[in-house]
Structures are given as C-alpha cells and as structure tokens.
Tab-separated table of C-alpha atoms and ligand atoms in Angstrom:
chain	number	residue	atom	x	y	z
A	187	MET	CA	0.101	-0.001	0.025
A	188	GLN	CA	1.249	3.423	-0.898
A	189	GLU	CA	0.722	6.417	1.146
A	190	LEU	CA	1.244	10.077	0.801
A	191	THR	CA	1.067	12.820	3.572
A	192	ILE	CA	0.655	16.370	2.382
A	193	ARG	CA	-0.390	19.698	3.896
A	194	ARG	CA	-4.093	20.218	3.889
A	195	PRO	CA	-4.937	21.548	0.447
A	196	ASP	CA	-6.893	24.578	-0.508
A	197	ASP	CA	-9.150	25.175	-3.605
A	198	TRP	CA	-8.412	28.460	-5.333
A	199	HIS	CA	-11.680	28.496	-7.333
A	200	LEU	CA	-14.847	27.126	-6.126
A	201	HIS	CA	-18.659	27.666	-6.596
A	202	LEU	CA	-20.711	26.927	-3.467
A	203	ARG	CA	-23.957	28.601	-4.612
A	204	ASP	CA	-26.414	29.240	-1.863
A	205	GLY	CA	-29.447	27.694	-0.045
A	206	ASP	CA	-30.155	24.025	-0.473
A	207	MET	CA	-27.196	23.595	-3.008
A	208	LEU	CA	-24.816	25.298	-0.550
A	209	GLU	CA	-25.856	22.892	2.195
A	210	ALA	CA	-25.526	19.926	-0.039
A	211	VAL	CA	-22.170	20.589	-1.577
A	212	LEU	CA	-20.106	22.474	1.066
A	213	PRO	CA	-19.338	19.442	3.135
A	214	HIS	CA	-17.623	17.664	0.153
A	215	THR	CA	-15.152	20.652	-0.035
A	216	SER	CA	-14.876	21.284	3.742
A	217	ARG	CA	-13.983	17.637	4.491
A	218	HIS	CA	-10.689	17.814	2.859
A	219	PHE	CA	-9.950	21.529	2.154
A	220	ALA	CA	-8.810	24.089	4.620
A	221	ARG	CA	-9.759	27.255	2.552
A	222	ALA	CA	-11.270	28.024	-0.787
A	223	ILE	CA	-11.648	31.101	-2.943
A	224	ILE	CA	-15.455	31.408	-3.206
A	225	MET	CA	-16.890	32.646	-6.552
A	226	PRO	CA	-19.273	35.653	-6.340
A	227	ASN	CA	-21.613	34.577	-9.359
A	228	LEU	CA	-24.646	34.205	-7.350
A	229	VAL	CA	-27.962	35.828	-8.417
A	230	PRO	CA	-27.811	38.659	-7.656
A	231	PRO	CA	-23.892	38.740	-7.661
A	232	VAL	CA	-21.827	39.546	-4.674
A	233	VAL	CA	-20.760	42.964	-5.765
A	234	ASP	CA	-19.688	44.674	-2.374
A	235	THR	CA	-18.144	43.705	1.085
A	236	ALA	CA	-21.388	43.826	2.790
A	237	LEU	CA	-22.912	41.152	0.496
A	238	ALA	CA	-19.636	39.088	0.916
A	239	ALA	CA	-19.986	39.300	4.559
A	240	SER	CA	-23.544	37.989	4.613
A	241	TYR	CA	-22.611	35.316	1.991
A	242	ARG	CA	-19.625	34.211	4.170
A	243	ALA	CA	-22.058	33.944	7.241
A	244	ARG	CA	-24.436	31.605	5.318
A	245	ILE	CA	-21.609	29.509	4.349
A	246	GLU	CA	-20.426	29.314	7.885
A	247	LYS	CA	-23.752	28.369	9.009
A	248	ALA	CA	-24.051	25.564	6.458
A	249	LEU	CA	-20.608	24.067	7.615
A	250	PRO	CA	-20.796	20.796	9.556
A	251	GLN	CA	-19.871	21.329	13.075
A	252	ASP	CA	-16.836	19.197	13.067
A	253	HIS	CA	-15.359	20.829	9.824
A	254	ARG	CA	-12.843	23.612	10.041
A	255	PHE	CA	-13.100	25.656	6.824
A	256	ILE	CA	-12.279	29.233	5.832
A	257	PRO	CA	-14.158	30.784	2.932
A	258	LEU	CA	-11.965	33.177	1.131
A	259	MET	CA	-14.551	35.643	-0.191
A	260	THR	CA	-14.407	37.394	-3.514
A	261	LEU	CA	-16.197	40.388	-5.015
A	262	TYR	CA	-17.712	40.345	-8.528
A	263	LEU	CA	-16.255	43.356	-10.473
A	264	THR	CA	-18.820	45.439	-12.308
A	265	GLU	CA	-18.540	48.789	-14.089
A	266	THR	CA	-19.602	50.490	-10.943
A	267	THR	CA	-17.510	48.786	-8.297
A	268	ASP	CA	-16.358	51.056	-5.494
A	269	ALA	CA	-12.555	51.010	-5.157
A	270	GLU	CA	-12.528	52.124	-1.599
A	271	ASP	CA	-14.983	49.251	-0.646
A	272	VAL	CA	-12.595	46.797	-2.355
A	273	VAL	CA	-9.491	48.088	-0.405
A	274	SER	CA	-11.050	48.235	2.930
A	275	GLY	CA	-12.638	44.967	2.502
A	276	TYR	CA	-9.171	43.450	1.485
A	277	GLU	CA	-7.491	45.196	4.309
A	278	SER	CA	-9.941	43.908	6.953
A	279	SER	CA	-9.777	40.359	5.379
A	280	ALA	CA	-13.421	40.511	4.443
A	281	ILE	CA	-12.367	39.604	0.909
A	282	ALA	CA	-9.319	37.961	-0.581
A	283	ALA	CA	-9.755	38.794	-4.163
A	284	VAL	CA	-11.865	40.476	-6.942
A	285	LYS	CA	-13.274	38.538	-9.835
A	286	LEU	CA	-13.423	39.756	-13.459
A	287	TYR	CA	-16.170	38.082	-15.600
A	288	PRO	CA	-16.317	39.430	-18.996
A	289	ALA	CA	-20.140	40.182	-19.444
A	290	GLY	CA	-21.925	37.132	-20.743
A	291	ALA	CA	-18.810	34.753	-20.418
A	292	THR	CA	-20.425	32.172	-18.281
A	293	THR	CA	-23.209	31.263	-15.604
A	294	ASN	CA	-24.558	34.387	-14.235
A	295	SER	CA	-22.140	36.677	-15.673
A	296	GLN	CA	-24.648	39.287	-17.091
A	297	SER	CA	-23.473	42.052	-14.624
A	298	GLY	CA	-19.869	41.479	-15.682
A	299	VAL	CA	-17.497	44.054	-17.234
A	300	ARG	CA	-18.276	44.968	-20.921
A	301	ASP	CA	-15.432	47.401	-21.439
A	302	ILE	CA	-12.226	46.730	-19.480
A	303	GLU	CA	-11.325	50.381	-19.751
A	304	THR	CA	-14.101	51.200	-17.382
A	305	ALA	CA	-12.502	49.147	-14.709
A	306	TYR	CA	-8.967	50.435	-15.062
A	307	PRO	CA	-9.348	53.134	-12.131
A	308	VAL	CA	-10.564	50.245	-9.603
A	309	LEU	CA	-7.829	48.009	-10.938
A	310	GLU	CA	-5.150	50.643	-10.331
A	311	ARG	CA	-6.233	51.121	-6.753
A	312	MET	CA	-6.275	47.298	-6.343
A	313	ALA	CA	-2.675	47.188	-7.666
A	314	GLU	CA	-1.534	49.708	-5.118
A	315	ALA	CA	-3.204	47.887	-2.379
A	316	GLY	CA	-2.063	44.353	-3.389
A	317	VAL	CA	-5.593	43.041	-4.002
A	318	PRO	CA	-5.395	40.185	-6.375
A	319	LEU	CA	-7.601	40.009	-9.446
A	320	CYS	CA	-9.043	36.606	-10.584
A	321	VAL	CA	-10.080	36.560	-14.225
A	322	HIS	CA	-12.342	34.465	-16.171
A	323	GLY	CA	-10.098	34.583	-19.314
A	324	GLU	CA	-12.449	34.328	-22.260
A	325	VAL	CA	-13.719	37.050	-24.667
A	326	THR	CA	-17.471	36.926	-25.236
A	327	ASP	CA	-17.610	38.306	-28.745
A	328	ALA	CA	-20.179	36.332	-30.973
A	329	ASP	CA	-17.711	36.521	-33.812
A	330	ILE	CA	-15.021	34.449	-31.916
A	331	ASP	CA	-15.239	30.687	-32.005
A	332	ILE	CA	-15.841	29.264	-28.532
A	333	PHE	CA	-12.731	27.234	-28.736
A	334	ASP	CA	-10.594	30.320	-29.347
A	335	ARG	CA	-12.074	32.490	-26.786
A	336	GLU	CA	-9.259	31.972	-24.222
A	337	ALA	CA	-6.348	32.553	-26.664
A	338	VAL	CA	-8.178	35.778	-28.016
A	339	PHE	CA	-8.726	36.914	-24.346
A	340	ILE	CA	-4.994	36.891	-23.793
A	341	ASP	CA	-4.229	39.110	-26.776
A	342	ARG	CA	-7.194	41.488	-26.508
A	343	VAL	CA	-7.615	42.050	-22.752
A	344	LEU	CA	-4.901	40.279	-20.502
A	345	GLU	CA	-1.811	41.520	-22.186
A	346	PRO	CA	-2.913	45.102	-22.510
A	347	LEU	CA	-4.069	44.935	-18.966
A	348	ARG	CA	-0.714	43.749	-17.788
A	349	ARG	CA	1.092	46.373	-19.738
A	350	ARG	CA	-1.051	49.063	-18.312
A	351	ILE	CA	-0.908	47.958	-14.705
A	352	PRO	CA	2.081	45.647	-14.475
A	353	SER	CA	2.039	45.658	-10.581
A	354	LEU	CA	-1.595	44.183	-10.478
A	355	LYS	CA	-1.617	40.515	-9.197
A	356	ILE	CA	-3.505	38.502	-11.482
A	357	VAL	CA	-4.723	34.691	-11.408
A	358	MET	CA	-5.702	33.599	-14.781
A	359	GLU	CA	-8.341	31.059	-13.788
A	360	HIS	CA	-9.156	27.525	-15.035
A	361	ILE	CA	-6.650	27.651	-17.916
A	362	THR	CA	-7.576	25.379	-20.668
A	363	THR	CA	-5.115	25.931	-23.473
A	364	SER	CA	-1.355	25.859	-24.178
A	365	ASN	CA	-1.594	29.490	-24.973
A	366	GLY	CA	-2.614	30.208	-21.309
A	367	ILE	CA	0.047	28.073	-19.921
A	368	ASP	CA	2.679	29.716	-21.988
A	369	TYR	CA	1.202	33.173	-21.357
A	370	VAL	CA	1.568	32.501	-17.466
A	371	SER	CA	4.802	30.809	-17.579
A	372	SER	CA	6.635	33.261	-19.534
A	373	GLY	CA	5.264	36.532	-18.178
A	374	ALA	CA	6.754	38.797	-15.626
A	375	ASP	CA	6.234	38.034	-11.939
A	376	GLY	CA	2.778	38.761	-10.478
A	377	ILE	CA	0.708	36.350	-12.671
A	378	ALA	CA	-0.356	32.836	-11.724
A	379	GLY	CA	-2.898	30.447	-13.170
A	380	THR	CA	-5.307	27.862	-11.778
A	381	ILE	CA	-6.025	24.663	-13.438
A	382	THR	CA	-9.152	22.412	-12.793
A	383	THR	CA	-9.207	18.744	-12.098
A	384	HIS	CA	-11.388	17.791	-15.005
A	385	HIS	CA	-9.276	19.855	-17.577
A	386	LEU	CA	-6.420	17.583	-16.713
A	387	ILE	CA	-8.533	14.548	-17.489
A	388	ILE	CA	-10.850	15.250	-20.219
A	389	ASN	CA	-10.510	16.655	-23.717
A	390	ARG	CA	-13.343	17.838	-25.861
A	391	ASN	CA	-14.109	14.448	-27.155
A	392	ALA	CA	-15.680	13.666	-23.708
A	393	ILE	CA	-18.519	16.171	-24.382
A	394	LEU	CA	-19.114	15.417	-28.049
A	395	ALA	CA	-17.755	12.124	-29.300
A	396	GLY	CA	-20.325	9.203	-29.507
A	397	GLY	CA	-23.180	11.330	-27.938
A	398	ILE	CA	-23.608	14.668	-26.225
A	399	ARG	CA	-22.545	14.536	-22.592
A	400	PRO	CA	-23.755	17.518	-20.738
A	401	HIS	CA	-21.967	16.525	-17.535
A	402	TYR	CA	-18.632	17.263	-19.194
A	403	TYR	CA	-19.650	20.709	-20.458
A	404	CYS	CA	-18.168	23.566	-18.509
A	405	LEU	CA	-16.679	26.954	-19.293
A	406	PRO	CA	-14.107	27.362	-20.459
A	407	VAL	CA	-14.983	24.401	-22.629
A	408	ALA	CA	-12.505	21.483	-22.682
A	409	LYS	CA	-10.105	21.809	-25.715
A	410	ARG	CA	-8.201	19.424	-27.913
A	411	GLU	CA	-5.836	16.740	-26.532
A	412	ASN	CA	-2.658	18.777	-27.097
A	413	HIS	CA	-4.051	21.421	-24.702
A	414	ARG	CA	-4.879	18.852	-22.125
A	415	LEU	CA	-1.299	17.650	-22.400
A	416	ALA	CA	-0.035	21.024	-21.790
A	417	LEU	CA	-2.127	21.531	-18.684
A	418	ARG	CA	-0.908	18.256	-17.244
A	419	ALA	CA	2.754	19.125	-17.922
A	420	ALA	CA	2.310	22.590	-16.275
A	421	ALA	CA	0.408	21.165	-13.192
A	422	THR	CA	2.883	18.368	-12.677
A	423	SER	CA	5.943	20.585	-13.386
A	424	GLY	CA	6.474	22.008	-10.073
A	425	ASN	CA	6.155	25.399	-11.379
A	426	PRO	CA	4.980	27.618	-8.533
A	427	ARG	CA	2.751	29.723	-10.717
A	428	PHE	CA	0.231	26.846	-11.255
A	429	PHE	CA	-2.194	25.670	-8.611
A	430	LEU	CA	-5.442	23.947	-8.221
A	431	GLY	CA	-8.734	25.813	-8.704
A	432	THR	CA	-11.320	22.948	-9.051
A	433	ASP	CA	-13.980	25.291	-10.470
A	434	SER	CA	-16.341	22.717	-9.052
A	435	ALA	CA	-19.594	24.251	-10.280
A	436	PRO	CA	-22.732	22.277	-9.255
A	437	HIS	CA	-25.940	22.554	-11.217
A	438	LEU	CA	-29.049	20.446	-10.803
A	439	ASP	CA	-29.111	17.527	-13.257
A	440	ALA	CA	-32.360	18.850	-14.609
A	441	ALA	CA	-30.545	22.142	-15.545
A	442	LYS	CA	-27.676	20.227	-17.242
A	443	GLU	CA	-29.730	17.521	-19.087
A	444	THR	CA	-31.789	19.902	-21.220
A	445	ALA	CA	-31.853	21.480	-24.646
A	446	CYS	CA	-29.760	24.372	-23.366
A	447	GLY	CA	-27.771	22.845	-20.459
A	448	CYS	CA	-25.764	24.992	-18.021
A	449	ALA	CA	-21.907	24.912	-17.890
A	450	GLY	CA	-20.249	23.371	-14.886
A	451	VAL	CA	-18.542	20.162	-13.563
A	452	PHE	CA	-19.071	19.241	-10.055
A	453	SER	CA	-15.928	17.640	-8.789
A	454	SER	CA	-15.261	18.567	-5.212
A	455	ILE	CA	-16.105	15.176	-3.910
A	456	ASN	CA	-13.528	13.129	-5.744
A	457	THR	CA	-11.033	15.865	-6.738
A	458	LEU	CA	-8.084	14.769	-4.635
A	459	SER	CA	-8.496	11.027	-5.662
A	460	CYS	CA	-8.577	12.129	-9.396
A	461	LEU	CA	-5.448	14.473	-8.855
A	462	ALA	CA	-3.439	11.700	-7.091
A	463	HIS	CA	-4.282	9.501	-10.015
A	464	VAL	CA	-3.215	12.142	-12.495
A	465	PHE	CA	0.095	12.860	-10.696
A	466	GLU	CA	0.856	9.134	-10.144
A	467	ASP	CA	0.353	8.699	-13.998
A	468	GLU	CA	2.742	11.474	-14.717
A	469	GLY	CA	5.322	10.111	-12.167
A	470	ALA	CA	4.885	13.342	-10.205
A	471	LEU	CA	3.302	12.441	-6.962
A	472	ASP	CA	5.995	14.206	-5.141
A	473	ARG	CA	4.812	17.371	-6.727
A	474	LEU	CA	1.022	17.036	-5.780
A	475	GLU	CA	1.637	18.998	-2.492
A	476	GLY	CA	3.030	21.956	-4.417
A	477	PHE	CA	-0.035	22.221	-6.709
A	478	VAL	CA	-2.778	21.558	-4.190
A	479	SER	CA	-1.377	22.949	-0.910
A	480	LEU	CA	1.636	25.167	-1.278
A	481	ASN	CA	1.811	27.195	-4.573
A	482	GLY	CA	-1.684	28.746	-4.021
A	483	PRO	CA	-1.071	30.226	-0.529
A	484	ALA	CA	2.361	31.552	-1.688
A	485	PHE	CA	0.824	33.457	-4.489
A	486	TYR	CA	-1.919	34.979	-2.400
A	487	GLY	CA	0.612	35.788	0.446
A	488	LEU	CA	-1.043	33.356	2.948
A	489	PRO	CA	0.697	30.704	5.087
A	490	ALA	CA	0.283	27.145	4.034
A	491	ASN	CA	-1.840	24.981	6.113
A	492	ASP	CA	-0.260	23.400	9.228
A	493	GLU	CA	-2.365	20.415	9.263
A	494	THR	CA	-1.862	17.480	6.970
A	495	ILE	CA	-4.088	14.980	5.208
A	496	ARG	CA	-2.991	11.407	4.313
A	497	LEU	CA	-3.695	9.778	0.920
A	498	VAL	CA	-3.814	6.162	0.734
A	499	ARG	CA	-3.683	3.993	-2.493
A	500	ARG	CA	-6.203	1.165	-1.903
A	501	GLU	CA	-5.867	-2.156	-3.874
A	502	GLU	CA	-9.561	-2.174	-4.884
A	503	PRO	CA	-11.126	0.913	-6.561
A	504	ILE	CA	-12.784	3.296	-4.180
A	505	ALA	CA	-16.568	3.986	-4.370
A	506	VAL	CA	-17.525	7.481	-5.343
A	507	PRO	CA	-21.282	8.277	-5.457
A	508	ALA	CA	-22.652	8.956	-9.041
A	509	SER	CA	-24.580	11.980	-7.787
A	510	VAL	CA	-25.096	14.003	-4.673
A	511	GLU	CA	-28.661	14.677	-3.462
A	512	THR	CA	-29.896	18.236	-2.796
A	513	LYS	CA	-33.398	19.179	-1.647
A	514	SER	CA	-34.131	20.174	-5.179
A	515	GLY	CA	-32.790	17.061	-6.868
A	516	PRO	CA	-29.538	15.301	-7.790
A	517	VAL	CA	-26.234	16.685	-8.920
A	518	THR	CA	-23.990	14.388	-11.086
A	519	VAL	CA	-20.451	13.910	-9.790
A	520	PHE	CA	-17.556	14.202	-12.294
A	521	ASP	CA	-16.783	10.726	-13.692
A	522	PRO	CA	-13.134	10.614	-14.636
A	523	MET	CA	-13.808	7.550	-16.885
A	524	PHE	CA	-11.217	5.476	-15.006
A	525	ALA	CA	-11.284	3.709	-11.580
A	526	LEU	CA	-9.957	5.711	-8.559
A	527	HIS	CA	-7.718	4.001	-6.103
A	528	TRP	CA	-6.436	6.980	-4.052
A	529	ASP	CA	-8.425	7.707	-0.948
A	530	VAL	CA	-8.357	10.457	1.533
A	531	ALA	CA	-7.878	8.697	4.852
A	532	GLU	CA	-10.167	10.448	7.551
B	265	NCD	C1	-19.352	28.208	-13.682
B	265	NCD	C2	-20.707	28.207	-12.887
B	265	NCD	O1	-21.679	27.360	-13.107
B	265	NCD	O2	-20.838	29.121	-12.044
B	265	NCD	N1	-19.516	27.204	-14.643
B	265	NCD	C3	-18.488	26.597	-15.295
B	265	NCD	O3	-18.702	25.950	-16.303
B	265	NCD	N2	-17.216	26.619	-14.822
B	265	NCD	C4	-18.991	29.573	-14.142
B	265	NCD	C5	-17.572	29.776	-14.418
B	265	NCD	O4	-16.667	29.579	-13.583
B	265	NCD	O5	-17.251	29.818	-15.602
B	266	ZN	ZN1	-15.839	29.004	-12.052
C-alpha cells in the first residue's frame, strides 16, 4: 500500500452557490480542504463587501460542526465597483480577491464588465493595495469561436491589462489551453494560473464524441488533446505559478440535461482522488503537494496550512457516488472514466 501525507489543500476557485445547494455541496469541500476562494456569481452577484460578509455568514452556518474551513470571499467586479470598498474589504480580510467576468462569459455573468477600460481606475487602486484579480479569461464576442476565446482574451484583454498595470496581481483562472500555460509561464512576476481537475482529465471528445454528454460541459470548454497535455505538464511541473482551482460548479441535473444545459462540472467530492491518479500517472506524486497545498497560498501571500491529510492508494477501486442529493434534486459527480484508487484517509 502506498501512502502520501501532504499539507491540507486549498481550492483556489470554487462555486458553493447558496441555500439548499450550498448545504448539499459544502461538506464535500470542507471535509478535505482548509480554505477556498469562493466565486461571487450568485443571483444577484456578490458585488460589495456587505454582500460578501452576509454570504460568508451563510457559508459558515451551512458548515458541518466538526469541519474547519475558511471561505475566502471575492467580489464580483462590475462597471460601478467602488474601489474604496474593495480596498477596505481586502485590508480587513473581508475579501481575498476580486473577480473579473467579461459580461456574458459564463453562468450568471450578465453583470460583468463590458469594457475593461471602465474598470482601470479600480484595478489601479487594487494594484496599489495588493488586491489580487481573478480573471475568467474568455472573450465573449459572438464572432469569436468558442474554442478560441481564451487565446483571444490573452491578446485583447490580458496583455493590454498587464502592460497598463504591471503591478496588479492576476490569477488567470481555469486555464484550458497551451496558450494560457505559455502566457502565465513566460510572463513577468505577479501572474499565476489555476487549473481544474477535470481539464487535466478530459478533452473535448468527452463532451461530443459518441453522443452529447452535458456533465462534461463547462466553461471554459475543454479543448483538444494537445491542450490537455500542456495543462498536465504545467500542473505536474512543480512551477509555483500553477495551482489547483477545481472550479467545481454544481448545477441540478435537470438544468444540465436539457436542450440548453448549464456549464459546470461538479468535482469537489472526488477531486483529490482524481489528482493523485493524474500525478501518479505523470510520475509526479512528489509534486502534488505543491500544486494543491503550497503554490496557491504562496501566491496569495497566505501561510500554507499546518495540518496534513493522508492519501492512501487502495488495492480495490474506491466507491464514489454517481450523484449528490440536494433538496431540489440530484447533482451528478464528475466521472473521470477510470477507476480511482487513491483515497483520502479520514
Ligand atoms: C461556472 C458556474 O456554473 O458558475 N461554470 C463553469 O462551467 N465553470 C462559471 C464559471 O466559472 O465559468
Ligand atoms: Zn468557475
């Protein structure tokens, strides 16, 4: 039996939702993860620190009593965000970052930023105060092919932003292309990238080949195999600029299995097992801790967690539920399409 003890991990990009869904999904993160960057794309979105504080209180209330978990709150950047609210919220630790959604890019992003120029004054204040910006790196122009939207975002939005405000700390979230990997690896300091579990495992065939499979549909959409390989190389390279952001994004099955299904993969429950499998495949188990537990806090300027977790490789495949029940219906769990043997020992 193989074992691996690592610092307790954190998830640097997570959707917890609210209400019944929050209650159903939160324990699957808080069981193993110490902290997570909580996405603000609720309806209505979390646009100021007062809303972030009340959302944090709802998360803390939904937390199982024996779980210790710190939600790191984020604000949803709009064209009317108040820079002083952002800075004071960051300085009092009410928020950990601000999230840029290009308007229309993904689930509940209608209030996002249409013209990045309008956000520059707030972004400049954030740079001065050291507030990190998390970016959903896709353009939304109807004339840009959905598989090209990340690469075009780099040229049209990210690079001009980096030139204009080089001191702004930026996390390019859920990178899905080799273009994103190259951009983050080769840039000056102050940029990092998160990679999801599912993008290390699936390419676009999972969604489209042999039938349409809505549970593999997420945004940014999975790309070609060469991109998946670039993500795996980066995640397992030991490069401290890359760390885990699961982007676990639960939707009710009814909302995914329909003519116009929602984007999002729900993976919090088996993410660590999947990642141990991937890192083992790549001969990089010794680098798993950096990816899930060390690189993220270092970028955010936070200490790594003191506690540890133990991963154990079982002889027999471990059991993972196919779905999680909420009061409003089931949510399908990410199926990596291979048996999982790595288990988190409680
Ligand atoms: C996310 C969601 O459902 O909130 N969906 C997804 O496919 N990742 C939004 C997002 O992060 O893009
Ligand atoms: Zn997300």
